[in-house]
PDB file of C-alpha atoms in Angstrom:
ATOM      1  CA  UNK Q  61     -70.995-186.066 -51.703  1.00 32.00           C
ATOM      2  CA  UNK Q  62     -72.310-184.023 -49.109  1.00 32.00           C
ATOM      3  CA  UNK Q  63     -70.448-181.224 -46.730  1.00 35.00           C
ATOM      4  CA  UNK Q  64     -71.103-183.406 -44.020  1.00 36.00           C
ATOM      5  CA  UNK Q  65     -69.087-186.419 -45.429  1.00 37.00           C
ATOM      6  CA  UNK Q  66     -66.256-184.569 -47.125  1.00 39.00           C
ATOM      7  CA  UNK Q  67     -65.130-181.636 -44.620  1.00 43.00           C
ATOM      8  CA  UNK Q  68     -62.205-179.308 -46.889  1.00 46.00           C
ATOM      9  CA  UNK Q  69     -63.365-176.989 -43.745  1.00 45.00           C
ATOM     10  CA  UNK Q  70     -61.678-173.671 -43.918  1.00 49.00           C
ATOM     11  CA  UNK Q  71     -61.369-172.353 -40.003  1.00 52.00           C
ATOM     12  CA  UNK Q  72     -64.830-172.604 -38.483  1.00 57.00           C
ATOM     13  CA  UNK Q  73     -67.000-173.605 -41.180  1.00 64.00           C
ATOM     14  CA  UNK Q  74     -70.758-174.371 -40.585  1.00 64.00           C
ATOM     15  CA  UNK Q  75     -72.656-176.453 -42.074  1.00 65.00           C
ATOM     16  CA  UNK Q  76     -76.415-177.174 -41.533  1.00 65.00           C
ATOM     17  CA  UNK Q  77     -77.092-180.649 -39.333  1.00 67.00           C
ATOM     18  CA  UNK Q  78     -79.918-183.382 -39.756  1.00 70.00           C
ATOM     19  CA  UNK Q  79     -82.336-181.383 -36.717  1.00 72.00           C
ATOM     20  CA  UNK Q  80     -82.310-178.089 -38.895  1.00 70.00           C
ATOM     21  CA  UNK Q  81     -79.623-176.701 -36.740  1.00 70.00           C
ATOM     22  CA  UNK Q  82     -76.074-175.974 -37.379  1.00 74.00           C
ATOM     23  CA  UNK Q  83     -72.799-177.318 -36.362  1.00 80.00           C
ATOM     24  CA  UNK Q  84     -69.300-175.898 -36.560  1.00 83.00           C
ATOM     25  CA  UNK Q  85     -66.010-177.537 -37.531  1.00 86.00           C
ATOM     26  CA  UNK Q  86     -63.077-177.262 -36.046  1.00 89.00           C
ATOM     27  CA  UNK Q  87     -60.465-175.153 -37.138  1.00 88.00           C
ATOM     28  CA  UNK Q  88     -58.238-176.630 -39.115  1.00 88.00           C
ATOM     29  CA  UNK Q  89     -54.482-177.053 -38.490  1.00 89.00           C
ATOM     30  CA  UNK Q  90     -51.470-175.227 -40.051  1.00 91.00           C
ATOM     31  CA  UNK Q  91     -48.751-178.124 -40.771  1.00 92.00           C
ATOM     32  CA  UNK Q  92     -45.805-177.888 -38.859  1.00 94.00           C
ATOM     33  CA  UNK Q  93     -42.836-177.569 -41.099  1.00 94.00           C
ATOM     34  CA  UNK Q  94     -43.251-177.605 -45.230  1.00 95.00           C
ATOM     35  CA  UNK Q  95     -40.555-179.576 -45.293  1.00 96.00           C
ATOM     36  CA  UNK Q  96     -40.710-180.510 -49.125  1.00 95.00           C
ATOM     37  CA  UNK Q  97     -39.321-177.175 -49.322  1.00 96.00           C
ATOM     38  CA  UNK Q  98     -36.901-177.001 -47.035  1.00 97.00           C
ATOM     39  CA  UNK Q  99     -35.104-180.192 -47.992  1.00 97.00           C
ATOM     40  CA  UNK Q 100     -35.955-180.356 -52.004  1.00 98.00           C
ATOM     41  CA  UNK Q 101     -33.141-182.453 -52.276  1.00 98.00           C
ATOM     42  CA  UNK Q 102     -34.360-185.105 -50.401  1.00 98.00           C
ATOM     43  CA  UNK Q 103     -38.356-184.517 -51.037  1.00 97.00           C
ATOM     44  CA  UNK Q 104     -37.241-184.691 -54.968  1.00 97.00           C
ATOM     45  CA  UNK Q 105     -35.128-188.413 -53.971  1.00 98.00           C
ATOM     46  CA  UNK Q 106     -38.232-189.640 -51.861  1.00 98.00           C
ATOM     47  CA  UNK Q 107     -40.230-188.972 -55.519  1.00 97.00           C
ATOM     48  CA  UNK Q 108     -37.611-190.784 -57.506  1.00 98.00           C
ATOM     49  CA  UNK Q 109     -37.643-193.787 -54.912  1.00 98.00           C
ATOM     50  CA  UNK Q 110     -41.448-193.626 -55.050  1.00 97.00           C
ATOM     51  CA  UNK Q 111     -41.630-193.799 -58.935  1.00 97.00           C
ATOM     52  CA  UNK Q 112     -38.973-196.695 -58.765  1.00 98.00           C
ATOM     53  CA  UNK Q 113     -40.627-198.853 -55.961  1.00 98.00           C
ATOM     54  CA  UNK Q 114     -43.915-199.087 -57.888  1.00 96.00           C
ATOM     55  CA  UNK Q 115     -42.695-199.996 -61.237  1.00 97.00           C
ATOM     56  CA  UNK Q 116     -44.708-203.437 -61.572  1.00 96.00           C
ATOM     57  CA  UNK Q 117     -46.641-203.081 -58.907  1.00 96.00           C
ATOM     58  CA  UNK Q 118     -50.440-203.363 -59.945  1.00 95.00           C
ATOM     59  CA  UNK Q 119     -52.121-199.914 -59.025  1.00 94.00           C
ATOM     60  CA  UNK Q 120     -55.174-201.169 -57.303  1.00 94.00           C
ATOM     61  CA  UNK Q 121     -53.199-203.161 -55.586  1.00 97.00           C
ATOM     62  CA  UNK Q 122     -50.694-199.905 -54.469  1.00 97.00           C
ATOM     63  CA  UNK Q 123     -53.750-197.754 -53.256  1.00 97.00           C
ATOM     64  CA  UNK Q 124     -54.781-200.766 -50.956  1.00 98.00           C
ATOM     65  CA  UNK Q 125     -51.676-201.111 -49.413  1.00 98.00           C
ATOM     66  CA  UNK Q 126     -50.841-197.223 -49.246  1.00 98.00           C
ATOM     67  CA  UNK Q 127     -53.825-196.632 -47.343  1.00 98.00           C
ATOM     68  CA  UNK Q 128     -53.408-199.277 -44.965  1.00 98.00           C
ATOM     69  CA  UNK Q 129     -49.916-198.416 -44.130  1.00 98.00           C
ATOM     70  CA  UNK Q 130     -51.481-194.841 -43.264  1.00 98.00           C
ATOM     71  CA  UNK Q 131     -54.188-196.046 -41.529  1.00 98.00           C
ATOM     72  CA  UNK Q 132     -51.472-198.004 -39.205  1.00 97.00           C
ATOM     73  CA  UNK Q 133     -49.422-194.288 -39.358  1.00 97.00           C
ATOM     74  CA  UNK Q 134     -52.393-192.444 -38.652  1.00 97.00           C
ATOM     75  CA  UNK Q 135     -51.182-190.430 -41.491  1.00 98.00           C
ATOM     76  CA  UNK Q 136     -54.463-188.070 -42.538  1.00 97.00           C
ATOM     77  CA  UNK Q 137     -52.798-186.742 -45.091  1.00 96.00           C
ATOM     78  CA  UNK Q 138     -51.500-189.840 -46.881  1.00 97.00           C
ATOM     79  CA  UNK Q 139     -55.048-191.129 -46.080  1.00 97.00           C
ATOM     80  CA  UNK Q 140     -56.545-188.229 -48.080  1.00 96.00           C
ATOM     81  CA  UNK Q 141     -54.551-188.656 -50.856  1.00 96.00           C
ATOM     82  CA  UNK Q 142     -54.639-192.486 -51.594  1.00 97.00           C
ATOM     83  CA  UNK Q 143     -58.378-192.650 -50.644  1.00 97.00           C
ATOM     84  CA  UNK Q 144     -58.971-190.181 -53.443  1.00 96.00           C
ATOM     85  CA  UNK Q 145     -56.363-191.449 -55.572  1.00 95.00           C
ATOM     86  CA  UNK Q 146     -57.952-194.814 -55.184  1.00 96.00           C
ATOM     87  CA  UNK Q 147     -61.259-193.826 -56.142  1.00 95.00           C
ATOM     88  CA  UNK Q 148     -60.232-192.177 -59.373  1.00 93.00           C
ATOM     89  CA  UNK Q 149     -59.014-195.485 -60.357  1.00 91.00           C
ATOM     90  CA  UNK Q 150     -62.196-197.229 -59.506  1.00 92.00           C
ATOM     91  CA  UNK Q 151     -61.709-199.006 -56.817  1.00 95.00           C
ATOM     92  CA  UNK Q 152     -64.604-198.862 -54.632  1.00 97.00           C
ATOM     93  CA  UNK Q 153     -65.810-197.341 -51.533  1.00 97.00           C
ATOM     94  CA  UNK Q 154     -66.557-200.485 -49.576  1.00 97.00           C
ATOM     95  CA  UNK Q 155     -63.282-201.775 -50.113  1.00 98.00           C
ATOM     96  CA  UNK Q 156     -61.751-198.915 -49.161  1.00 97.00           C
ATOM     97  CA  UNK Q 157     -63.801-198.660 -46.252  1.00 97.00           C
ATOM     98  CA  UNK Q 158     -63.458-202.223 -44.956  1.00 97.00           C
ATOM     99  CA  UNK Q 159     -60.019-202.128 -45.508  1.00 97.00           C
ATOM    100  CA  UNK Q 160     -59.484-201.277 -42.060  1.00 96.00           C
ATOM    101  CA  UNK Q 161     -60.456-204.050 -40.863  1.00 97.00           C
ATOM    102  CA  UNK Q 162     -59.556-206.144 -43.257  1.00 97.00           C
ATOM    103  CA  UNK Q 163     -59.375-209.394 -41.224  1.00 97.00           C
ATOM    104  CA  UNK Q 164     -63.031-209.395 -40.121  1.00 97.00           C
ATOM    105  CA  UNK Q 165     -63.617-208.490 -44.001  1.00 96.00           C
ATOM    106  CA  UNK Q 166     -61.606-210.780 -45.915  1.00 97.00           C
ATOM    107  CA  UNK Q 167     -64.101-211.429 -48.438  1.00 97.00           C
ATOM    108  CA  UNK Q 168     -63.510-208.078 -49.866  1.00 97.00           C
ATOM    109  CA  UNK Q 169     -59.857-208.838 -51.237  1.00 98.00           C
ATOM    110  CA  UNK Q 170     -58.521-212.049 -53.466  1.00 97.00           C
ATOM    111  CA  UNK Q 171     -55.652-213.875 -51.358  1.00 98.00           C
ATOM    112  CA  UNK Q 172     -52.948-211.870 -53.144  1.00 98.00           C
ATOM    113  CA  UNK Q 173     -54.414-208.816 -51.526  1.00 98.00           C
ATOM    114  CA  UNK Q 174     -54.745-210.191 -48.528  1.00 98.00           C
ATOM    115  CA  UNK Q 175     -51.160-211.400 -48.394  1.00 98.00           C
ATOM    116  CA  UNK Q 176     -49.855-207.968 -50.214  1.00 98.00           C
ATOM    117  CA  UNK Q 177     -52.099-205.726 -46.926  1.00 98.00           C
ATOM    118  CA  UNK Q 178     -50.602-208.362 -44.257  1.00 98.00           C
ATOM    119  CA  UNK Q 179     -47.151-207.906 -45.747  1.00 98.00           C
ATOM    120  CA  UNK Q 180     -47.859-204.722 -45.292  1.00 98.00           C
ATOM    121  CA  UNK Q 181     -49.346-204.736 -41.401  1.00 97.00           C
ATOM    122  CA  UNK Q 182     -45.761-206.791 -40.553  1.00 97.00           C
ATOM    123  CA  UNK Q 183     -43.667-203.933 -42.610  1.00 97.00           C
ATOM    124  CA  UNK Q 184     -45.214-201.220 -40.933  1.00 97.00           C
ATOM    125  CA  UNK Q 185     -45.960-202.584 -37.576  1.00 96.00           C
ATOM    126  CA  UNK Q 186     -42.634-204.304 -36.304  1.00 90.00           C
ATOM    127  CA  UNK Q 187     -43.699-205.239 -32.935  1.00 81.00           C
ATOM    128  CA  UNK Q 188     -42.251-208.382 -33.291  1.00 77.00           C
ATOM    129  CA  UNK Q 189     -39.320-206.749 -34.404  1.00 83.00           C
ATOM    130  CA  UNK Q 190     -39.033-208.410 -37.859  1.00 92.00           C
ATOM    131  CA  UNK Q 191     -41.578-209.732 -40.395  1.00 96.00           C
ATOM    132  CA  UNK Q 192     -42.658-213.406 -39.325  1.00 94.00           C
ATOM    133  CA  UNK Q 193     -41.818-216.053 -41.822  1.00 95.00           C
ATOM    134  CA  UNK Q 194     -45.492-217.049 -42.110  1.00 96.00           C
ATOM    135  CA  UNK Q 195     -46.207-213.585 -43.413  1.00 97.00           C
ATOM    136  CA  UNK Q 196     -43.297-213.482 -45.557  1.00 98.00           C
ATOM    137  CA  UNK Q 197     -44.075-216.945 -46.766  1.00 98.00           C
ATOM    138  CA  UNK Q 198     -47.659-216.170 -47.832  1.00 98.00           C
ATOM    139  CA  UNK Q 199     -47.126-213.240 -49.992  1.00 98.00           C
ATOM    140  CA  UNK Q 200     -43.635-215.062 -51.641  1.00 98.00           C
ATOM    141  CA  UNK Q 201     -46.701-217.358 -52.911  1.00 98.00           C
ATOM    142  CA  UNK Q 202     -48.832-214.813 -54.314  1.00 98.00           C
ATOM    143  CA  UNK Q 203     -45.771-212.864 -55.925  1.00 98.00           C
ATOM    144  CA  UNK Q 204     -42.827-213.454 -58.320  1.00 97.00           C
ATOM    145  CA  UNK Q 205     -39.390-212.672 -56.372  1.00 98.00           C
ATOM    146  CA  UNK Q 206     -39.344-209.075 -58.026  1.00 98.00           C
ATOM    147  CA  UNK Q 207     -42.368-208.497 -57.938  1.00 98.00           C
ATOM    148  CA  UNK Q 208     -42.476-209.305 -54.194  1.00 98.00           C
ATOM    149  CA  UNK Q 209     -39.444-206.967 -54.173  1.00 98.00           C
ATOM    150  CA  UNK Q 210     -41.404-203.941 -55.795  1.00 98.00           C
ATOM    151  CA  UNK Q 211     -44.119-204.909 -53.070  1.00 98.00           C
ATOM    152  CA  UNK Q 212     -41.647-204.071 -50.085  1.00 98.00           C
ATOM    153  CA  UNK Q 213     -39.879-201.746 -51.813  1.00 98.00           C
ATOM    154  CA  UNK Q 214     -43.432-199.359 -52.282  1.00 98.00           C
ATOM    155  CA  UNK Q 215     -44.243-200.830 -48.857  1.00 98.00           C
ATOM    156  CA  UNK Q 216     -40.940-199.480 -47.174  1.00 98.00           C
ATOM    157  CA  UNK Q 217     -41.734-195.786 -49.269  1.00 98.00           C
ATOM    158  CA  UNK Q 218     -44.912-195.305 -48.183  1.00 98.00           C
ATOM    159  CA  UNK Q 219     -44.154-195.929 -44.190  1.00 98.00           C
ATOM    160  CA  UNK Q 220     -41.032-193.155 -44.939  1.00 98.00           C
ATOM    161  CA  UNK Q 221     -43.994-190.578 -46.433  1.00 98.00           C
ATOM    162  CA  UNK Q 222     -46.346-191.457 -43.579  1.00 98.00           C
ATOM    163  CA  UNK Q 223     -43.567-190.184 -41.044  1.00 98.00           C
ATOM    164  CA  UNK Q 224     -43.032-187.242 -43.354  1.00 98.00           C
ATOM    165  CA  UNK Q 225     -46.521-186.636 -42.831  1.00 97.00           C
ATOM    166  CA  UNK Q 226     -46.993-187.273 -39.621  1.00 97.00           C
ATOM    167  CA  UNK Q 227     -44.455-185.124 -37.739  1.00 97.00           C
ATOM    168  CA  UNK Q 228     -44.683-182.172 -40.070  1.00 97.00           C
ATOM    169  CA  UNK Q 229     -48.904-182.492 -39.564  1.00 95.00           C
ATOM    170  CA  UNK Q 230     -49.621-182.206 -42.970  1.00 94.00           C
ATOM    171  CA  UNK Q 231     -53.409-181.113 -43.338  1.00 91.00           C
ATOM    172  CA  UNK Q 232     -55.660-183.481 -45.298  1.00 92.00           C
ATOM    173  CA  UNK Q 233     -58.288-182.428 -47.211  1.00 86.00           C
ATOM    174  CA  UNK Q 234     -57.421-179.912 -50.137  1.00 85.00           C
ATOM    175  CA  UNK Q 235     -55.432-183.263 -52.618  1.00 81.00           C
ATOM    176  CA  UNK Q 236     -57.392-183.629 -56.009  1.00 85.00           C
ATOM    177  CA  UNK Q 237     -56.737-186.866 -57.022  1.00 84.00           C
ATOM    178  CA  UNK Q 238     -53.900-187.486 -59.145  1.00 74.00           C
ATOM    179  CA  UNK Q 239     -52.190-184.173 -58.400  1.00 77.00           C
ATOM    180  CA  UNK Q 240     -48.591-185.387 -57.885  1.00 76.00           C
ATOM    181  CA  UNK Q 241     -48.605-188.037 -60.563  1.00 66.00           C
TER     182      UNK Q 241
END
């Protein structure tokens, strides 16, 4: 991987461009609040629920929907992490790439994927105010009862860490896969 595809920019890096001259990053961003540790109570309950909501839950499958629920957030830092995370576990780039936009790419994913990252669009997205039957109905085909369960449940967790995220601007970039596993 080159600088240019995979900026951990400290404030004002520059890096060379294509022409032979040079470009500048922006600065990057102090977060907001480290809430982890102001709250450890609840930052060491949202790990618990996390390690709880994925029991079962096929880890390819996880990744996938983890980083379309922060795509949907706009969560960089969630982004960051499960794009890396994903990788380590071999999934691979075009998937992870196409995965925003899924719909146009379906070929990508089986239909349990599919079903498991629409799920997961109606979860996160509730514009309708409630996830349509159809939705529902498709991934209750693909998945056992608990394991459709484990599905929301990880589904549900990763919106809450996206808003974590989110407000407190947590800055992407520095995760090394697997660090908080």
């Amino acid at each position: 991987m080159t600088a240019q595809n995979t900026p951990k920019a400290p404030t004002g890096r520059t890096t060379a461009t294509a022409d032979g001259g040079s470009a500048r990053y922006a600065p990057e961003r102090a977060p907001r609040l480290d809430w982890a540790k102001l709250a450890p109570d609840v930052y060491k309950a949202m790990v618990r629920l996390d390690a709880a909501a994925r029991q079962g839950v096929d880890p390819v499958l996880l990744e996938l929907v983890k980083i379309r629920a922060s795509q949907l957030n706009h969560c960089a830092f969630c982004l960051d992490m499960h794009t890396k995370d994903a990788l380590a576990a071999g999934e691979s780039v075009e998937r992870i790439v196409q995965l925003a936009a899924w719909e146009e790419s379906r070929h990508f994913y089986t239909e349990r994927e599919i079903a498991a990252i629409e799920l997961t669009e109606a979860v996160t997205v509730l514009t309708e105010g409630f996830v349509a039957d159809e939705v529902y109905a498709r991934a209750a085909r693909h998945f056992e009862e608990a394991d459709l369960a484990q599905l929301i449940a990880s589904i549900t967790v990763i919106n809450a860490w996206n808003r974590f995220g989110v407000t407190c601007r947590l800055v992407p970039g520095h995760y090394q896969a697997g660090q908080y596993k």
